[in-house]
Amino acid sequence: MQVFDASSMVHAWDNYPAHQFPGMWRWISTEINERRLVMPSVAYGEVCNRAPDCGDWLAAANLERLEITNAIVQDAMRIKGLLGIVDDRYHPKGVGENDLLIICTARVHGRDLVSDEGRQNIPPDVNSKRKIPSVCSMPEVAVPCINFIEYIKRANFVFG
C-alpha cells in the first residue's frame, strides 16, 4: 500500500490527463480498488480543493481515505517538536499541519509516502523549513518517500 500526498495526485491529474493516458488511470483505479493506493483524509480534502474533478474521480474509484487517529496526531506532535515548531507557527517555506498528518499517516501504517513536494538535497539550516521529503528523511521519522514518477517506475507496469 502506498500513501499518497495531494501533491502527487494533483501532479498526476494535471500532467497525465485521463483522456490522453487512459491506461494509466485504469491501472490507478485498479490500485485503488485493490487498496494498494490510499490517501489520508486530509490529503483527499486538499485534492478536492485544488482539483475538484480529480476528487470526484477518486471518489468514483472508491478511494480509501485513512482517517486521522490519535496515534497519528501524537506522532505529528512529536515531529512538530523535532522541527522546532512552537504552537501553530509553521514556517511558510516548510511543512504545515496537514503535511505532518500525512507523513504520520504513512508512518503509523508502515507505508511509503508518495509526494511531489520539492526535494531539498541539503536540509535547510532551520528544521522548520523542511518540506515533506526532507522531514521523511530525518532518522527520527524514517518514512520512505518517493515521487509519482518513482512510483510508476517501481510498479513496473506497462501501459498498453
Coordinates of N, CA and C in Angstrom, one line a residue, residues 3-155:
V3 N 0.8 5.4 0.4 CA 0.0 6.5 0.9 C 0.4 7.7 0.0
F4 N -0.6 8.3 -0.6 CA -0.4 9.4 -1.5 C -0.7 10.7 -0.8
D5 N 0.2 11.7 -1.1 CA 0.0 13.1 -0.7 C -0.8 13.7 -1.8
A6 N -1.4 14.8 -1.5 CA -2.2 15.6 -2.5 C -1.3 16.0 -3.7
S7 N -0.1 16.4 -3.4 CA 0.8 17.0 -4.4 C 1.0 15.9 -5.5
S8 N 1.1 14.7 -5.2 CA 1.4 13.7 -6.2 C 0.1 13.4 -7.0
M9 N -1.0 13.3 -6.4 CA -2.3 13.0 -7.1 C -2.6 14.2 -8.0
V10 N -2.5 15.4 -7.6 CA -2.7 16.6 -8.4 C -1.7 16.7 -9.5
H11 N -0.4 16.3 -9.2 CA 0.6 16.3 -10.3 C 0.2 15.3 -11.4
A12 N -0.2 14.1 -11.0 CA -0.6 13.1 -12.0 C -1.8 13.6 -12.8
W13 N -2.8 14.1 -12.1 CA -4.0 14.6 -12.7 C -3.7 15.7 -13.8
D14 N -2.9 16.6 -13.4 CA -2.5 17.8 -14.2 C -1.6 17.4 -15.4
N15 N -0.7 16.5 -15.2 CA 0.3 16.2 -16.2 C 0.0 15.0 -17.0
Y16 N -0.9 14.1 -16.6 CA -1.3 12.9 -17.4 C -2.8 12.8 -17.5
P17 N -3.4 13.7 -18.3 CA -4.8 13.7 -18.4 C -5.4 12.4 -18.8
A18 N -6.5 12.1 -18.1 CA -7.1 10.8 -18.3 C -7.5 10.5 -19.7
H19 N -7.9 11.5 -20.5 CA -8.3 11.2 -21.9 C -7.1 10.9 -22.7
Q20 N -5.9 11.3 -22.3 CA -4.7 11.0 -23.1 C -3.9 9.8 -22.5
F21 N -4.1 9.5 -21.3 CA -3.4 8.4 -20.6 C -4.5 7.4 -19.9
P22 N -5.4 6.9 -20.7 CA -6.5 6.1 -20.1 C -5.9 4.8 -19.5
G23 N -4.9 4.2 -20.0 CA -4.3 3.0 -19.5 C -3.8 3.3 -18.1
M24 N -3.1 4.4 -17.9 CA -2.5 4.7 -16.6 C -3.6 4.9 -15.6
W25 N -4.7 5.6 -16.0 CA -5.8 5.8 -15.0 C -6.6 4.6 -14.7
R26 N -6.7 3.7 -15.7 CA -7.3 2.4 -15.4 C -6.5 1.6 -14.4
W27 N -5.2 1.7 -14.5 CA -4.3 1.0 -13.6 C -4.4 1.6 -12.2
I28 N -4.4 3.0 -12.1 CA -4.5 3.6 -10.8 C -5.8 3.2 -10.2
S29 N -6.9 3.2 -11.0 CA -8.2 2.7 -10.5 C -8.1 1.3 -9.9
T30 N -7.4 0.4 -10.5 CA -7.2 -0.9 -10.0 C -6.4 -0.9 -8.7
E31 N -5.3 0.0 -8.7 CA -4.5 0.1 -7.5 C -5.4 0.6 -6.3
I32 N -6.3 1.5 -6.6 CA -7.3 2.0 -5.6 C -8.2 0.8 -5.1
N33 N -8.8 0.1 -6.1 CA -9.7 -1.0 -5.7 C -9.0 -2.1 -5.0
E34 N -7.8 -2.3 -5.2 CA -7.0 -3.4 -4.5 C -6.4 -2.8 -3.2
R35 N -6.7 -1.6 -2.9 CA -6.2 -0.9 -1.7 C -4.7 -0.8 -1.6
R36 N -4.1 -0.8 -2.7 CA -2.6 -0.5 -2.8 C -2.3 0.9 -2.9
L37 N -3.3 1.8 -3.1 CA -3.2 3.2 -3.2 C -4.3 3.8 -2.3
V38 N -3.9 4.5 -1.3 CA -4.8 5.1 -0.3 C -4.3 6.5 -0.1
M39 N -5.2 7.3 0.5 CA -4.8 8.7 0.9 C -5.4 9.0 2.3
P40 N -4.6 9.8 3.0 CA -5.1 10.3 4.3 C -6.3 11.2 4.0
S41 N -7.3 11.3 4.9 CA -8.4 12.1 4.6 C -8.1 13.6 4.4
V42 N -7.0 14.1 5.1 CA -6.7 15.5 4.9 C -6.1 15.7 3.5
A43 N -5.3 14.7 3.0 CA -4.8 14.9 1.6 C -5.9 14.8 0.6
Y44 N -6.9 14.0 0.8 CA -8.0 13.9 -0.1 C -8.8 15.3 -0.1
G45 N -8.9 15.9 1.0 CA -9.6 17.2 1.1 C -8.8 18.2 0.3
E46 N -7.4 18.2 0.4 CA -6.6 19.1 -0.4 C -6.8 18.9 -1.9
V47 N -6.9 17.6 -2.3 CA -7.1 17.3 -3.7 C -8.4 17.9 -4.2
C48 N -9.5 17.7 -3.4 CA -10.8 18.2 -3.7 C -10.8 19.8 -3.8
N49 N -10.0 20.4 -3.0 CA -9.9 21.9 -3.1 C -9.2 22.4 -4.3
R50 N -8.1 21.7 -4.6 CA -7.2 22.1 -5.7 C -7.7 21.6 -7.1
A51 N -8.2 20.4 -7.1 CA -8.7 19.8 -8.4 C -10.0 19.1 -8.2
P52 N -11.1 19.8 -8.1 CA -12.4 19.1 -7.7 C -12.7 17.9 -8.6
D53 N -12.4 18.0 -9.9 CA -12.7 16.9 -10.8 C -11.9 15.7 -10.5
C54 N -10.7 15.9 -10.0 CA -9.8 14.8 -9.6 C -10.4 14.1 -8.3
G55 N -10.9 15.0 -7.4 CA -11.5 14.5 -6.2 C -12.8 13.7 -6.5
D56 N -13.5 14.1 -7.5 CA -14.7 13.4 -8.0 C -14.3 12.0 -8.6
W57 N -13.2 12.0 -9.4 CA -12.8 10.8 -10.0 C -12.3 9.8 -8.9
L58 N -11.6 10.3 -7.9 CA -11.1 9.4 -6.8 C -12.3 8.8 -6.0
A59 N -13.3 9.7 -5.8 CA -14.5 9.2 -5.1 C -15.2 8.1 -5.9
A60 N -15.3 8.3 -7.2 CA -16.0 7.3 -8.0 C -15.2 6.0 -8.1
A61 N -13.8 6.2 -8.0 CA -12.9 5.0 -8.0 C -12.9 4.3 -6.6
N62 N -13.7 4.8 -5.7 CA -13.8 4.2 -4.3 C -12.5 4.3 -3.5
L63 N -11.8 5.4 -3.6 CA -10.6 5.7 -2.9 C -10.8 5.5 -1.4
E64 N -9.9 4.7 -0.8 CA -9.9 4.5 0.7 C -9.2 5.7 1.3
R65 N -9.9 6.4 2.2 CA -9.4 7.6 2.9 C -9.1 7.1 4.3
L66 N -7.8 7.3 4.7 CA -7.4 6.9 6.0 C -7.7 8.1 7.0
E67 N -8.4 7.8 8.0 CA -8.8 8.8 9.0 C -7.6 9.1 9.9
I68 N -7.6 10.3 10.4 CA -6.6 10.7 11.3 C -6.9 10.2 12.7
T69 N -6.1 9.4 13.2 CA -6.3 8.8 14.5 C -5.5 9.5 15.6
N70 N -5.8 9.1 16.9 CA -5.0 9.7 18.0 C -3.5 9.4 17.8
A71 N -3.2 8.2 17.4 CA -1.8 7.8 17.2 C -1.1 8.7 16.2
I72 N -1.8 9.0 15.1 CA -1.3 9.9 14.1 C -1.0 11.3 14.6
V73 N -2.0 11.8 15.3 CA -1.9 13.1 15.9 C -0.7 13.2 16.9
Q74 N -0.6 12.2 17.7 CA 0.5 12.2 18.7 C 1.9 12.1 18.0
D75 N 2.0 11.3 17.0 CA 3.2 11.3 16.2 C 3.5 12.6 15.5
A76 N 2.5 13.2 15.0 CA 2.7 14.5 14.4 C 3.1 15.6 15.4
M77 N 2.6 15.5 16.6 CA 3.1 16.4 17.6 C 4.5 16.2 18.0
R78 N 4.9 15.0 18.0 CA 6.3 14.6 18.3 C 7.3 15.2 17.2
I79 N 6.9 15.0 15.9 CA 7.7 15.5 14.8 C 7.7 17.1 14.8
K80 N 6.6 17.6 15.1 CA 6.5 19.1 15.2 C 7.5 19.6 16.2
G81 N 7.6 18.9 17.3 CA 8.6 19.3 18.3 C 10.1 19.1 17.8
L82 N 10.3 18.1 17.0 CA 11.6 17.8 16.4 C 12.0 19.0 15.5
L83 N 11.0 19.5 14.8 CA 11.2 20.6 13.8 C 11.3 21.9 14.5
G84 N 11.0 22.0 15.8 CA 11.1 23.3 16.5 C 10.0 24.2 16.2
I85 N 8.8 23.6 15.8 CA 7.6 24.4 15.6 C 6.9 24.6 16.9
V86 N 6.7 25.9 17.3 CA 6.0 26.2 18.5 C 4.6 26.7 18.2
D87 N 3.7 26.2 19.0 CA 2.3 26.5 18.8 C 1.9 26.1 17.4
D88 N 1.3 27.0 16.7 CA 0.9 26.8 15.3 C 1.7 27.7 14.3
R89 N 2.9 28.1 14.7 CA 3.8 29.0 13.9 C 4.6 28.2 13.0
Y90 N 4.0 27.6 11.9 CA 4.7 26.9 10.9 C 5.4 27.8 10.0
H91 N 6.6 27.5 9.6 CA 7.4 28.3 8.6 C 6.7 28.3 7.3
P92 N 6.5 29.4 6.6 CA 5.8 29.4 5.3 C 6.6 28.6 4.2
K93 N 7.9 28.3 4.4 CA 8.6 27.5 3.4 C 8.8 26.1 3.8
G94 N 8.1 25.7 4.9 CA 8.3 24.3 5.4 C 6.9 23.6 5.4
V95 N 6.9 22.5 6.1 CA 5.7 21.7 6.3 C 4.7 22.4 7.1
G96 N 3.4 22.1 6.8 CA 2.3 22.6 7.6 C 1.7 21.5 8.4
E97 N 0.6 21.8 9.1 CA 0.0 20.8 9.9 C -0.5 19.6 9.1
N98 N -1.2 19.8 8.0 CA -1.7 18.7 7.2 C -0.5 17.8 6.7
D99 N 0.6 18.5 6.4 CA 1.8 17.7 5.9 C 2.2 16.7 7.0
L100 N 2.3 17.2 8.2 CA 2.7 16.3 9.3 C 1.7 15.2 9.5
L101 N 0.5 15.5 9.4 CA -0.5 14.4 9.5 C -0.4 13.4 8.4
I102 N -0.1 13.8 7.2 CA 0.1 12.9 6.0 C 1.3 12.1 6.2
I103 N 2.4 12.7 6.6 CA 3.6 11.9 6.9 C 3.4 10.8 8.0
C104 N 2.7 11.3 9.1 CA 2.5 10.4 10.2 C 1.5 9.3 9.8
T105 N 0.5 9.5 8.9 CA -0.4 8.5 8.5 C 0.4 7.4 7.8
A106 N 1.4 7.8 6.9 CA 2.2 6.8 6.3 C 3.0 6.0 7.3
R107 N 3.6 6.8 8.3 CA 4.4 6.2 9.3 C 3.7 5.2 10.2
V108 N 2.5 5.6 10.7 CA 1.7 4.7 11.5 C 1.3 3.5 10.8
H109 N 1.0 3.6 9.5 CA 0.6 2.4 8.7 C 1.8 1.6 8.2
G110 N 3.0 2.1 8.4 CA 4.2 1.4 7.9 C 4.3 1.4 6.4
R111 N 3.9 2.5 5.8 CA 3.9 2.5 4.3 C 4.8 3.6 3.8
D112 N 5.2 3.5 2.5 CA 5.9 4.6 1.8 C 4.9 5.7 1.5
L113 N 5.5 6.9 1.4 CA 4.7 8.1 1.1 C 5.1 8.5 -0.3
V114 N 4.1 8.8 -1.1 CA 4.3 9.3 -2.5 C 4.0 10.8 -2.4
S115 N 5.0 11.6 -2.6 CA 4.8 13.1 -2.5 C 5.7 13.8 -3.6
D116 N 5.1 14.8 -4.3 CA 5.8 15.5 -5.3 C 6.2 16.9 -4.8
E117 N 6.3 17.1 -3.4 CA 6.8 18.3 -2.9 C 8.3 18.4 -3.3
G118 N 8.8 19.6 -3.3 CA 10.2 19.8 -3.7 C 11.2 19.1 -2.8
R119 N 12.2 18.5 -3.5 CA 13.3 17.8 -2.7 C 14.3 18.9 -2.2
Q120 N 14.8 18.6 -1.1 CA 15.8 19.5 -0.5 C 17.1 18.6 -0.3
N121 N 17.9 18.6 -1.3 CA 19.1 17.7 -1.2 C 20.0 18.0 0.0
I122 N 20.0 19.3 0.3 CA 20.7 19.7 1.5 C 19.7 20.2 2.5
P123 N 19.5 19.6 3.6 CA 18.5 20.0 4.5 C 18.7 21.5 4.9
P124 N 17.6 22.3 5.1 CA 17.8 23.7 5.5 C 18.4 23.8 6.8
D125 N 19.0 24.9 7.1 CA 19.7 25.1 8.4 C 18.7 25.3 9.5
V126 N 17.4 25.6 9.2 CA 16.3 25.7 10.2 C 15.4 24.6 9.9
N127 N 15.2 23.7 10.8 CA 14.4 22.5 10.6 C 13.0 22.8 10.2
S128 N 12.4 23.9 10.7 CA 11.0 24.2 10.4 C 10.8 24.6 8.9
K129 N 11.9 24.7 8.2 CA 11.9 25.0 6.7 C 11.8 23.7 5.9
R130 N 11.9 22.6 6.5 CA 11.9 21.3 5.8 C 10.6 21.1 5.1
K131 N 10.6 20.5 3.9 CA 9.4 20.1 3.2 C 9.2 18.6 3.4
I132 N 8.1 18.0 3.0 CA 7.8 16.7 3.3 C 8.9 15.7 3.0
P133 N 9.5 15.6 1.9 CA 10.6 14.6 1.7 C 11.8 14.8 2.7
S134 N 12.1 16.0 3.0 CA 13.2 16.2 4.0 C 12.8 15.8 5.4
V135 N 11.6 16.0 5.8 CA 11.1 15.6 7.1 C 11.1 14.0 7.1
C136 N 10.6 13.4 6.0 CA 10.6 11.9 5.9 C 12.0 11.3 6.1
S137 N 13.0 12.0 5.6 CA 14.4 11.5 5.6 C 15.1 11.7 7.0
M138 N 14.4 12.4 7.9 CA 15.0 12.5 9.2 C 15.1 11.2 9.9
P139 N 16.2 10.8 10.6 CA 16.3 9.5 11.2 C 15.2 9.2 12.2
E140 N 14.7 10.3 12.9 CA 13.7 10.1 13.9 C 12.3 9.9 13.3
V141 N 12.2 10.1 11.9 CA 10.9 10.0 11.2 C 11.0 8.7 10.4
A142 N 12.0 8.6 9.5 CA 12.3 7.4 8.7 C 11.1 6.9 7.9
V143 N 10.5 7.7 7.1 CA 9.4 7.3 6.2 C 9.9 7.3 4.8
P144 N 10.0 6.2 4.1 CA 10.4 6.2 2.7 C 9.5 7.1 1.9
C145 N 10.0 8.0 1.1 CA 9.3 9.0 0.4 C 9.7 9.0 -1.1
I146 N 8.8 8.8 -2.0 CA 9.1 8.8 -3.4 C 8.2 9.7 -4.1
N147 N 8.5 10.1 -5.3 CA 7.6 11.0 -6.1 C 6.8 10.1 -7.1
F148 N 5.9 10.7 -7.8 CA 5.0 10.0 -8.7 C 5.7 9.2 -9.7
I149 N 6.7 9.8 -10.3 CA 7.4 9.1 -11.4 C 8.1 7.8 -10.8
E150 N 8.7 8.0 -9.6 CA 9.3 6.8 -9.0 C 8.3 5.7 -8.7
Y151 N 7.1 6.2 -8.3 CA 6.0 5.2 -8.0 C 5.7 4.4 -9.3
I152 N 5.6 5.1 -10.4 CA 5.3 4.5 -11.7 C 6.4 3.5 -12.1
K153 N 7.6 4.0 -11.9 CA 8.8 3.1 -12.3 C 8.8 1.9 -11.4
R154 N 8.6 2.0 -10.1 CA 8.7 0.9 -9.2 C 7.6 -0.2 -9.5
A155 N 6.4 0.3 -10.0 CA 5.3 -0.6 -10.3 C 5.7 -1.5 -11.5

